[in-house]
């Protein structure tokens, strides 16, 4: 079925974006009008800085122009002001709104934080940029696995101390080892692909248990402890939802075999950080590579900062110089689907918010 808005679809660019990428969106179809005023958008401080410079302030006149522009559109590229409050406001003010494309893969949290009720959330769709970040996150996960297996933390300490150990310590072989990936979505499957290229055997979890090509075993979260018994490394890619809150607790860490390497590129709330620290100290976990934390920025008093076998990454592992282009390309494909009346991919689930 053709979308009834095809003859007059207006897209508003709500977040910073390069002019050439805006032109790509314009080129999707002659029926599309793109509203874009860089003067109303904060400058980027780094590639794919969707929030832009926090010191940027619109004049009252510019603020009025910004919201007038957004309220003319059926489709938004980005959340207004890249914030839950902006989403709540546009939902109240724009009766034309049909679809918002969010920059984040985990945009469900922002949708939930907007406080919109179910009736409001049914009036328009929110899609995420899930999948755009799959490759950089998977590469970072591979870095974490390799760091753990090749003792990079110990090497760095010895180098800092100019220490040449008398006894040579072997590193662990990645090839032939077993990886468990919690969350076999796009990020998890890309991680599995890279891990298999390194010679690893991969199992993992999925809400809907079904065979997946190249994956040895698939289980749900209840079956996770059983998978962990034979795992040499674990990569979490799960989003933060009520179902994943502190999934990695003492019981789950104790199900791991001693020396397991743990990587988290999902959400920090999936891990009980006190239980992780215990697992690091008792040897269940030999090394932890963490890009996400329960509270961000990571509090200054967190023991994770100074732990000798923890890598702290400030939630930046998904970021690449290509991100804006990849998201714009994803949006262009989605826009074509929208104009043709198809089903949009990567919709935010307004019940579970992921």
Tab-separated table of N, CA and C in Angstrom, residues 182-342:
chain	number	residue	atom	x	y	z
A	182	UNK	N	25.858	-12.715	24.822
A	182	UNK	CA	24.499	-12.499	25.304
A	182	UNK	C	23.855	-11.421	24.429
A	183	UNK	N	22.833	-11.840	23.702
A	183	UNK	CA	22.150	-10.933	22.780
A	183	UNK	C	22.614	-11.130	21.351
A	184	UNK	N	22.031	-12.116	20.672
A	184	UNK	CA	22.439	-12.414	19.289
A	184	UNK	C	21.610	-11.581	18.299
A	185	UNK	N	21.651	-10.255	18.497
A	185	UNK	CA	21.092	-9.323	17.529
A	185	UNK	C	22.171	-8.947	16.534
A	186	UNK	N	22.042	-7.772	15.934
A	186	UNK	CA	23.005	-7.394	14.901
A	186	UNK	C	24.420	-7.241	15.456
A	187	UNK	N	24.544	-6.616	16.630
A	187	UNK	CA	25.872	-6.453	17.238
A	187	UNK	C	26.429	-7.821	17.628
A	188	UNK	N	25.581	-8.636	18.250
A	188	UNK	CA	26.024	-9.961	18.687
A	188	UNK	C	26.439	-10.847	17.534
A	189	UNK	N	25.686	-10.805	16.435
A	189	UNK	CA	26.024	-11.647	15.272
A	189	UNK	C	27.282	-11.156	14.579
A	190	UNK	N	27.494	-9.830	14.565
A	190	UNK	CA	28.732	-9.301	13.979
A	190	UNK	C	29.930	-9.679	14.850
A	191	UNK	N	29.738	-9.643	16.165
A	191	UNK	CA	30.788	-10.093	17.091
A	191	UNK	C	31.103	-11.570	16.857
A	192	UNK	N	30.051	-12.364	16.683
A	192	UNK	CA	30.233	-13.796	16.431
A	192	UNK	C	30.993	-14.031	15.131
A	193	UNK	N	30.686	-13.240	14.110
A	193	UNK	CA	31.372	-13.392	12.807
A	193	UNK	C	32.873	-13.159	12.955
A	194	UNK	N	33.241	-12.084	13.664
A	194	UNK	CA	34.661	-11.779	13.865
A	194	UNK	C	35.315	-12.849	14.737
A	195	UNK	N	34.597	-13.287	15.774
A	195	UNK	CA	35.145	-14.317	16.665
A	195	UNK	C	35.395	-15.618	15.911
A	196	UNK	N	34.462	-15.987	15.034
A	196	UNK	CA	34.659	-17.212	14.246
A	196	UNK	C	35.858	-17.070	13.310
A	197	UNK	N	36.061	-15.859	12.802
A	197	UNK	CA	37.230	-15.632	11.929
A	197	UNK	C	38.536	-15.823	12.703
A	198	UNK	N	38.475	-15.606	14.021
A	198	UNK	CA	39.645	-15.823	14.873
A	198	UNK	C	39.742	-17.279	15.327
A	199	UNK	N	38.790	-18.102	14.898
A	199	UNK	CA	38.834	-19.528	15.225
A	199	UNK	C	38.048	-19.912	16.455
A	200	UNK	N	37.219	-19.014	16.968
A	200	UNK	CA	36.439	-19.317	18.173
A	200	UNK	C	35.163	-20.073	17.824
A	201	UNK	N	34.705	-20.862	18.772
A	201	UNK	CA	33.376	-21.470	18.701
A	201	UNK	C	32.434	-20.547	19.462
A	202	UNK	N	31.276	-20.253	18.899
A	202	UNK	CA	30.395	-19.241	19.487
A	202	UNK	C	29.022	-19.822	19.821
A	203	UNK	N	28.578	-19.571	21.054
A	203	UNK	CA	27.194	-19.826	21.465
A	203	UNK	C	26.630	-18.517	21.990
A	204	UNK	N	25.324	-18.489	22.259
A	204	UNK	CA	24.781	-17.227	22.744
A	204	UNK	C	23.325	-17.300	23.121
A	205	UNK	N	22.783	-16.151	23.531
A	205	UNK	CA	21.405	-16.077	23.987
A	205	UNK	C	20.567	-15.185	23.085
A	206	UNK	N	19.275	-15.490	23.080
A	206	UNK	CA	18.301	-14.752	22.298
A	206	UNK	C	16.953	-14.933	22.988
A	207	UNK	N	16.121	-13.911	22.966
A	207	UNK	CA	14.812	-14.043	23.622
A	207	UNK	C	13.989	-15.158	22.974
A	208	UNK	N	14.058	-15.229	21.638
A	208	UNK	CA	13.389	-16.308	20.922
A	208	UNK	C	14.439	-17.348	20.543
A	209	UNK	N	14.385	-18.499	21.174
A	209	UNK	CA	15.404	-19.527	20.933
A	209	UNK	C	15.132	-20.200	19.598
A	210	UNK	N	16.091	-20.100	18.704
A	210	UNK	CA	15.981	-20.733	17.380
A	210	UNK	C	17.390	-20.976	16.856
A	211	UNK	N	17.564	-21.985	16.013
A	211	UNK	CA	18.900	-22.248	15.474
A	211	UNK	C	19.378	-21.069	14.625
A	212	UNK	N	20.674	-20.739	14.744
A	212	UNK	CA	21.285	-19.682	13.948
A	212	UNK	C	22.538	-20.262	13.310
A	213	UNK	N	22.666	-20.057	12.007
A	213	UNK	CA	23.815	-20.607	11.287
A	213	UNK	C	25.117	-20.075	11.881
A	214	UNK	N	26.040	-20.974	12.166
A	214	UNK	CA	27.346	-20.584	12.692
A	214	UNK	C	27.397	-20.473	14.208
A	215	UNK	N	26.243	-20.605	14.860
A	215	UNK	CA	26.187	-20.532	16.328
A	215	UNK	C	25.971	-21.943	16.871
A	216	UNK	N	26.847	-22.363	17.772
A	216	UNK	CA	26.810	-23.744	18.269
A	216	UNK	C	25.526	-24.032	19.051
A	217	UNK	N	25.245	-23.179	20.047
A	217	UNK	CA	24.052	-23.359	20.882
A	217	UNK	C	23.374	-22.012	21.079
A	218	UNK	N	22.051	-22.013	21.062
A	218	UNK	CA	21.276	-20.805	21.349
A	218	UNK	C	20.371	-21.111	22.540
A	219	UNK	N	20.394	-20.218	23.534
A	219	UNK	CA	19.553	-20.391	24.724
A	219	UNK	C	18.905	-19.052	25.067
A	220	UNK	N	17.915	-19.082	25.960
A	220	UNK	CA	17.387	-17.816	26.476
A	220	UNK	C	18.181	-17.468	27.742
A	221	UNK	N	17.812	-16.374	28.417
A	221	UNK	CA	18.577	-15.938	29.587
A	221	UNK	C	18.591	-16.990	30.697
A	222	UNK	N	17.520	-17.768	30.796
A	222	UNK	CA	17.486	-18.823	31.821
A	222	UNK	C	18.548	-19.883	31.555
A	223	UNK	N	18.895	-20.062	30.279
A	223	UNK	CA	19.897	-21.057	29.926
A	223	UNK	C	21.318	-20.528	29.926
A	224	UNK	N	21.485	-19.249	30.297
A	224	UNK	CA	22.819	-18.634	30.249
A	224	UNK	C	23.845	-19.333	31.146
A	225	UNK	N	23.515	-19.648	32.415
A	225	UNK	CA	24.517	-20.316	33.257
A	225	UNK	C	25.056	-21.601	32.628
A	226	UNK	N	24.184	-22.358	31.951
A	226	UNK	CA	24.622	-23.596	31.291
A	226	UNK	C	25.631	-23.330	30.190
A	227	UNK	N	25.436	-22.258	29.438
A	227	UNK	CA	26.384	-21.912	28.379
A	227	UNK	C	27.727	-21.459	28.960
A	228	UNK	N	27.668	-20.747	30.094
A	228	UNK	CA	28.882	-20.144	30.665
A	228	UNK	C	29.862	-21.183	31.192
A	229	UNK	N	29.363	-22.367	31.514
A	229	UNK	CA	30.226	-23.399	32.114
A	229	UNK	C	31.408	-23.742	31.215
A	230	UNK	N	31.240	-23.600	29.891
A	230	UNK	CA	32.324	-23.961	28.973
A	230	UNK	C	32.910	-22.740	28.254
A	231	UNK	N	32.514	-21.529	28.654
A	231	UNK	CA	32.957	-20.331	27.940
A	231	UNK	C	34.330	-19.862	28.414
A	232	UNK	N	35.159	-19.466	27.463
A	232	UNK	CA	36.445	-18.834	27.787
A	232	UNK	C	36.321	-17.316	27.783
A	233	UNK	N	35.335	-16.807	27.039
A	233	UNK	CA	35.087	-15.369	26.972
A	233	UNK	C	33.592	-15.132	26.845
A	234	UNK	N	33.136	-14.002	27.365
A	234	UNK	CA	31.723	-13.623	27.309
A	234	UNK	C	31.637	-12.180	26.837
A	235	UNK	N	30.778	-11.937	25.847
A	235	UNK	CA	30.536	-10.577	25.377
A	235	UNK	C	29.060	-10.266	25.565
A	236	UNK	N	28.764	-9.209	26.321
A	236	UNK	CA	27.374	-8.771	26.467
A	236	UNK	C	27.062	-7.665	25.474
A	237	UNK	N	25.971	-7.848	24.715
A	237	UNK	CA	25.497	-6.798	23.806
A	237	UNK	C	24.067	-6.385	24.145
A	238	UNK	N	23.525	-6.911	25.254
A	238	UNK	CA	22.111	-6.703	25.563
A	238	UNK	C	21.806	-5.256	25.925
A	239	UNK	N	20.618	-4.779	25.543
A	239	UNK	CA	20.185	-3.433	25.934
A	239	UNK	C	19.740	-3.415	27.389
A	240	UNK	N	19.573	-2.215	27.927
A	240	UNK	CA	19.089	-2.080	29.292
A	240	UNK	C	17.571	-2.092	29.328
A	241	UNK	N	16.981	-3.157	29.834
A	241	UNK	CA	15.527	-3.261	29.990
A	241	UNK	C	15.254	-3.880	31.365
A	242	UNK	N	13.996	-3.847	31.815
A	242	UNK	CA	13.684	-4.520	33.084
A	242	UNK	C	14.042	-6.006	33.068
A	243	UNK	N	14.051	-6.619	31.879
A	243	UNK	CA	14.359	-8.052	31.768
A	243	UNK	C	15.861	-8.333	31.860
A	244	UNK	N	16.685	-7.307	31.598
A	244	UNK	CA	18.137	-7.533	31.609
A	244	UNK	C	18.816	-6.896	32.810
A	245	UNK	N	18.064	-6.199	33.656
A	245	UNK	CA	18.628	-5.506	34.824
A	245	UNK	C	19.432	-6.477	35.686
A	246	UNK	N	20.736	-6.193	35.836
A	246	UNK	CA	21.641	-7.022	36.652
A	246	UNK	C	21.531	-8.508	36.308
A	247	UNK	N	21.396	-8.795	35.004
A	247	UNK	CA	21.406	-10.187	34.559
A	247	UNK	C	22.700	-10.865	35.012
A	248	UNK	N	23.803	-10.128	34.861
A	248	UNK	CA	25.094	-10.660	35.316
A	248	UNK	C	25.234	-10.349	36.807
A	249	UNK	N	24.714	-11.261	37.617
A	249	UNK	CA	24.771	-11.123	39.079
A	249	UNK	C	25.773	-12.143	39.634
A	250	UNK	N	25.831	-12.256	40.942
A	250	UNK	CA	26.790	-13.192	41.559
A	250	UNK	C	26.596	-14.624	41.055
A	251	UNK	N	25.339	-15.014	40.948
A	251	UNK	CA	25.041	-16.386	40.520
A	251	UNK	C	25.578	-16.645	39.109
A	252	UNK	N	25.370	-15.679	38.211
A	252	UNK	CA	25.817	-15.861	36.826
A	252	UNK	C	27.336	-15.818	36.736
A	253	UNK	N	27.972	-14.880	37.460
A	253	UNK	CA	29.442	-14.844	37.443
A	253	UNK	C	30.029	-16.125	38.023
A	254	UNK	N	29.371	-16.684	39.047
A	254	UNK	CA	29.889	-17.919	39.654
A	254	UNK	C	29.718	-19.116	38.735
A	255	UNK	N	28.826	-18.994	37.730
A	255	UNK	CA	28.644	-20.078	36.758
A	255	UNK	C	29.771	-20.094	35.718
A	256	UNK	N	30.530	-19.017	35.664
A	256	UNK	CA	31.650	-18.960	34.713
A	256	UNK	C	32.801	-19.819	35.219
A	257	UNK	N	33.606	-20.304	34.280
A	257	UNK	CA	34.781	-21.039	34.730
A	257	UNK	C	35.892	-20.042	35.068
A	258	UNK	N	36.792	-20.395	35.978
A	258	UNK	CA	37.836	-19.455	36.378
A	258	UNK	C	38.638	-18.955	35.164
A	259	UNK	N	38.912	-17.655	35.160
A	259	UNK	CA	39.735	-17.078	34.096
A	259	UNK	C	38.964	-16.548	32.906
A	260	UNK	N	37.645	-16.508	32.994
A	260	UNK	CA	36.835	-16.023	31.866
A	260	UNK	C	37.125	-14.547	31.590
A	261	UNK	N	37.202	-14.202	30.318
A	261	UNK	CA	37.339	-12.806	29.886
A	261	UNK	C	35.930	-12.250	29.655
A	262	UNK	N	35.652	-11.069	30.221
A	262	UNK	CA	34.307	-10.492	30.148
A	262	UNK	C	34.352	-9.142	29.445
A	263	UNK	N	33.488	-8.970	28.439
A	263	UNK	CA	33.415	-7.719	27.675
A	263	UNK	C	31.972	-7.230	27.696
A	264	UNK	N	31.781	-5.925	27.928
A	264	UNK	CA	30.425	-5.365	27.894
A	264	UNK	C	30.368	-4.191	26.921
A	265	UNK	N	29.622	-4.400	25.811
A	265	UNK	CA	29.373	-3.317	24.860
A	265	UNK	C	27.870	-3.060	24.725
A	266	UNK	N	27.080	-3.627	25.665
A	266	UNK	CA	25.622	-3.447	25.643
A	266	UNK	C	25.222	-2.245	26.474
A	267	UNK	N	24.708	-2.514	27.666
A	267	UNK	CA	24.378	-1.455	28.619
A	267	UNK	C	24.895	-1.839	29.999
A	268	UNK	N	25.338	-0.829	30.749
A	268	UNK	CA	25.942	-1.074	32.048
A	268	UNK	C	24.991	-1.648	33.067
A	269	UNK	N	23.692	-1.353	32.915
A	269	UNK	CA	22.709	-1.842	33.888
A	269	UNK	C	22.528	-3.354	33.833
A	270	UNK	N	23.057	-3.987	32.788
A	270	UNK	CA	22.938	-5.444	32.653
A	270	UNK	C	23.873	-6.153	33.652
A	271	UNK	N	24.822	-5.418	34.196
A	271	UNK	CA	25.852	-6.003	35.065
A	271	UNK	C	25.737	-5.452	36.483
A	272	UNK	N	25.742	-6.356	37.466
A	272	UNK	CA	25.894	-5.963	38.868
A	272	UNK	C	27.388	-5.724	39.078
A	273	UNK	N	27.780	-4.459	39.171
A	273	UNK	CA	29.212	-4.128	39.188
A	273	UNK	C	29.911	-4.628	40.447
A	274	UNK	N	29.206	-4.690	41.569
A	274	UNK	CA	29.807	-5.270	42.782
A	274	UNK	C	30.113	-6.752	42.566
A	275	UNK	N	29.188	-7.442	41.910
A	275	UNK	CA	29.402	-8.872	41.626
A	275	UNK	C	30.560	-9.054	40.640
A	276	UNK	N	30.685	-8.138	39.672
A	276	UNK	CA	31.800	-8.212	38.719
A	276	UNK	C	33.129	-8.031	39.447
A	277	UNK	N	33.188	-7.053	40.351
A	277	UNK	CA	34.435	-6.830	41.102
A	277	UNK	C	34.795	-8.051	41.939
A	278	UNK	N	33.794	-8.685	42.547
A	278	UNK	CA	34.048	-9.922	43.299
A	278	UNK	C	34.600	-11.005	42.382
A	279	UNK	N	34.003	-11.123	41.181
A	279	UNK	CA	34.436	-12.148	40.226
A	279	UNK	C	35.859	-11.881	39.745
A	280	UNK	N	36.221	-10.607	39.599
A	280	UNK	CA	37.600	-10.254	39.233
A	280	UNK	C	38.557	-10.624	40.359
A	281	UNK	N	38.134	-10.385	41.586
A	281	UNK	CA	39.020	-10.633	42.724
A	281	UNK	C	39.152	-12.110	43.066
A	282	UNK	N	38.082	-12.903	42.774
A	282	UNK	CA	38.206	-14.335	43.100
A	282	UNK	C	38.676	-15.166	41.901
A	283	UNK	N	38.913	-14.509	40.754
A	283	UNK	CA	39.504	-15.204	39.620
A	283	UNK	C	38.523	-15.780	38.619
A	284	UNK	N	37.211	-15.707	38.909
A	284	UNK	CA	36.241	-16.188	37.912
A	284	UNK	C	36.406	-15.398	36.614
A	285	UNK	N	36.625	-14.092	36.753
A	285	UNK	CA	36.875	-13.222	35.603
A	285	UNK	C	38.338	-12.790	35.647
A	286	UNK	N	39.069	-13.087	34.574
A	286	UNK	CA	40.499	-12.739	34.551
A	286	UNK	C	40.736	-11.327	34.051
A	287	UNK	N	39.764	-10.807	33.273
A	287	UNK	CA	39.936	-9.488	32.661
A	287	UNK	C	38.564	-8.997	32.230
A	288	UNK	N	38.309	-7.708	32.420
A	288	UNK	CA	37.037	-7.118	31.991
A	288	UNK	C	37.298	-5.892	31.142
A	289	UNK	N	36.693	-5.879	29.979
A	289	UNK	CA	36.786	-4.746	29.051
A	289	UNK	C	35.387	-4.134	28.981
A	290	UNK	N	35.231	-2.915	29.507
A	290	UNK	CA	33.911	-2.341	29.710
A	290	UNK	C	33.775	-1.003	28.989
A	291	UNK	N	32.779	-0.917	28.114
A	291	UNK	CA	32.505	0.346	27.422
A	291	UNK	C	31.304	1.064	28.031
A	292	UNK	N	30.570	0.365	28.901
A	292	UNK	CA	29.333	0.911	29.464
A	292	UNK	C	29.263	0.587	30.947
A	293	UNK	N	28.550	1.451	31.677
A	293	UNK	CA	28.508	1.330	33.128
A	293	UNK	C	27.106	1.638	33.634
A	294	UNK	N	26.808	1.149	34.840
A	294	UNK	CA	25.476	1.341	35.413
A	294	UNK	C	25.160	2.823	35.558
A	295	UNK	N	26.166	3.614	35.970
A	295	UNK	CA	26.032	5.065	36.051
A	295	UNK	C	27.110	5.678	35.165
A	296	UNK	N	26.709	6.585	34.286
A	296	UNK	CA	27.666	7.240	33.388
A	296	UNK	C	27.525	8.748	33.495
A	297	UNK	N	28.649	9.497	33.530
A	297	UNK	CA	30.023	9.012	33.586
A	297	UNK	C	30.269	8.117	34.806
A	298	UNK	N	31.236	7.219	34.684
A	298	UNK	CA	31.577	6.324	35.786
A	298	UNK	C	32.001	7.168	36.988
A	299	UNK	N	31.337	6.982	38.149
A	299	UNK	CA	31.674	7.797	39.331
A	299	UNK	C	33.153	7.687	39.707
A	300	UNK	N	33.698	8.813	40.180
A	300	UNK	CA	35.126	8.869	40.524
A	300	UNK	C	35.519	7.831	41.563
A	301	UNK	N	34.569	7.466	42.436
A	301	UNK	CA	34.917	6.531	43.511
A	301	UNK	C	34.713	5.064	43.130
A	302	UNK	N	34.383	4.801	41.852
A	302	UNK	CA	34.208	3.405	41.438
A	302	UNK	C	35.544	2.669	41.464
A	303	UNK	N	35.523	1.464	42.018
A	303	UNK	CA	36.744	0.643	42.082
A	303	UNK	C	37.176	0.168	40.695
A	304	UNK	N	36.281	0.278	39.701
A	304	UNK	CA	36.636	-0.173	38.350
A	304	UNK	C	37.740	0.684	37.736
A	305	UNK	N	37.781	1.969	38.083
A	305	UNK	CA	38.783	2.878	37.499
A	305	UNK	C	40.212	2.354	37.674
A	306	UNK	N	40.513	1.905	38.888
A	306	UNK	CA	41.908	1.578	39.228
A	306	UNK	C	42.197	0.084	39.247
A	307	UNK	N	41.214	-0.721	38.866
A	307	UNK	CA	41.451	-2.170	38.913
A	307	UNK	C	42.469	-2.549	37.840
A	308	UNK	N	43.447	-3.344	38.240
A	308	UNK	CA	44.573	-3.644	37.337
A	308	UNK	C	44.166	-4.504	36.141
A	309	UNK	N	43.011	-5.163	36.218
A	309	UNK	CA	42.594	-6.037	35.115
A	309	UNK	C	41.260	-5.588	34.508
A	310	UNK	N	41.052	-4.285	34.509
A	310	UNK	CA	39.847	-3.713	33.897
A	310	UNK	C	40.238	-2.619	32.916
A	311	UNK	N	39.658	-2.652	31.725
A	311	UNK	CA	39.776	-1.527	30.809
A	311	UNK	C	38.480	-0.727	30.869
A	312	UNK	N	38.595	0.560	31.162
A	312	UNK	CA	37.452	1.465	31.187
A	312	UNK	C	37.447	2.270	29.895
A	313	UNK	N	36.385	2.119	29.132
A	313	UNK	CA	36.189	2.901	27.903
A	313	UNK	C	34.958	3.777	28.117
A	314	UNK	N	35.052	5.084	27.820
A	314	UNK	CA	33.959	6.010	28.169
A	314	UNK	C	32.782	5.996	27.199
A	315	UNK	N	32.202	4.811	26.990
A	315	UNK	CA	31.029	4.637	26.119
A	315	UNK	C	31.261	5.272	24.743
A	316	UNK	N	32.430	4.975	24.196
A	316	UNK	CA	32.774	5.553	22.886
A	316	UNK	C	33.106	4.499	21.837
A	317	UNK	N	32.997	3.217	22.188
A	317	UNK	CA	33.490	2.199	21.259
A	317	UNK	C	32.651	2.079	19.995
A	318	UNK	N	31.416	2.578	20.028
A	318	UNK	CA	30.568	2.523	18.827
A	318	UNK	C	30.881	3.644	17.851
A	319	UNK	N	31.600	4.648	18.343
A	319	UNK	CA	31.805	5.861	17.549
A	319	UNK	C	32.858	5.636	16.470
A	320	UNK	N	32.526	5.995	15.245
A	320	UNK	CA	33.514	5.979	14.170
A	320	UNK	C	33.302	7.206	13.306
A	321	UNK	N	34.333	7.587	12.568
A	321	UNK	CA	34.234	8.776	11.715
A	321	UNK	C	33.148	8.612	10.655
A	322	UNK	N	32.773	7.365	10.370
A	322	UNK	CA	31.778	7.101	9.322
A	322	UNK	C	30.347	7.126	9.852
A	323	UNK	N	30.150	7.377	11.158
A	323	UNK	CA	28.831	7.159	11.752
A	323	UNK	C	27.732	8.005	11.115
A	324	UNK	N	27.971	9.299	10.933
A	324	UNK	CA	26.924	10.153	10.354
A	324	UNK	C	26.501	9.642	8.980
A	325	UNK	N	27.486	9.268	8.170
A	325	UNK	CA	27.172	8.761	6.825
A	325	UNK	C	26.367	7.465	6.921
A	326	UNK	N	26.771	6.569	7.801
A	326	UNK	CA	26.078	5.284	7.926
A	326	UNK	C	24.643	5.471	8.407
A	327	UNK	N	24.443	6.382	9.363
A	327	UNK	CA	23.084	6.626	9.856
A	327	UNK	C	22.234	7.261	8.762
A	328	UNK	N	22.813	8.226	8.030
A	328	UNK	CA	22.065	8.884	6.948
A	328	UNK	C	21.684	7.878	5.860
A	329	UNK	N	22.603	6.974	5.553
A	329	UNK	CA	22.299	5.942	4.547
A	329	UNK	C	21.183	5.026	5.049
A	330	UNK	N	21.234	4.658	6.326
A	330	UNK	CA	20.187	3.836	6.927
A	330	UNK	C	18.852	4.576	6.840
A	331	UNK	N	18.867	5.867	7.165
A	331	UNK	CA	17.639	6.655	7.130
A	331	UNK	C	17.084	6.751	5.708
A	332	UNK	N	17.964	6.933	4.741
A	332	UNK	CA	17.505	7.017	3.345
A	332	UNK	C	16.791	5.735	2.920
A	333	UNK	N	17.344	4.601	3.294
A	333	UNK	CA	16.698	3.321	2.999
A	333	UNK	C	15.349	3.210	3.692
A	334	UNK	N	15.308	3.643	4.964
A	334	UNK	CA	14.048	3.620	5.707
A	334	UNK	C	13.022	4.566	5.092
A	335	UNK	N	13.504	5.732	4.625
A	335	UNK	CA	12.596	6.710	4.030
A	335	UNK	C	11.954	6.155	2.761
A	336	UNK	N	12.759	5.436	1.975
A	336	UNK	CA	12.212	4.795	0.774
A	336	UNK	C	11.115	3.797	1.163
A	337	UNK	N	11.370	3.015	2.183
A	337	UNK	CA	10.386	2.049	2.683
A	337	UNK	C	9.122	2.765	3.159
A	338	UNK	N	9.324	3.855	3.893
A	338	UNK	CA	8.201	4.639	4.417
A	338	UNK	C	7.337	5.175	3.279
A	339	UNK	N	7.990	5.738	2.253
A	339	UNK	CA	7.245	6.301	1.122
A	339	UNK	C	6.476	5.217	0.369
A	340	UNK	N	7.042	4.006	0.340
A	340	UNK	CA	6.404	2.902	-0.375
A	340	UNK	C	5.378	2.152	0.485
A	341	UNK	N	5.187	2.626	1.723
A	341	UNK	CA	4.188	2.010	2.595
A	341	UNK	C	4.627	0.703	3.210
A	342	UNK	N	5.941	0.470	3.262
A	342	UNK	CA	6.450	-0.780	3.838
A	342	UNK	C	6.588	-0.693	5.347
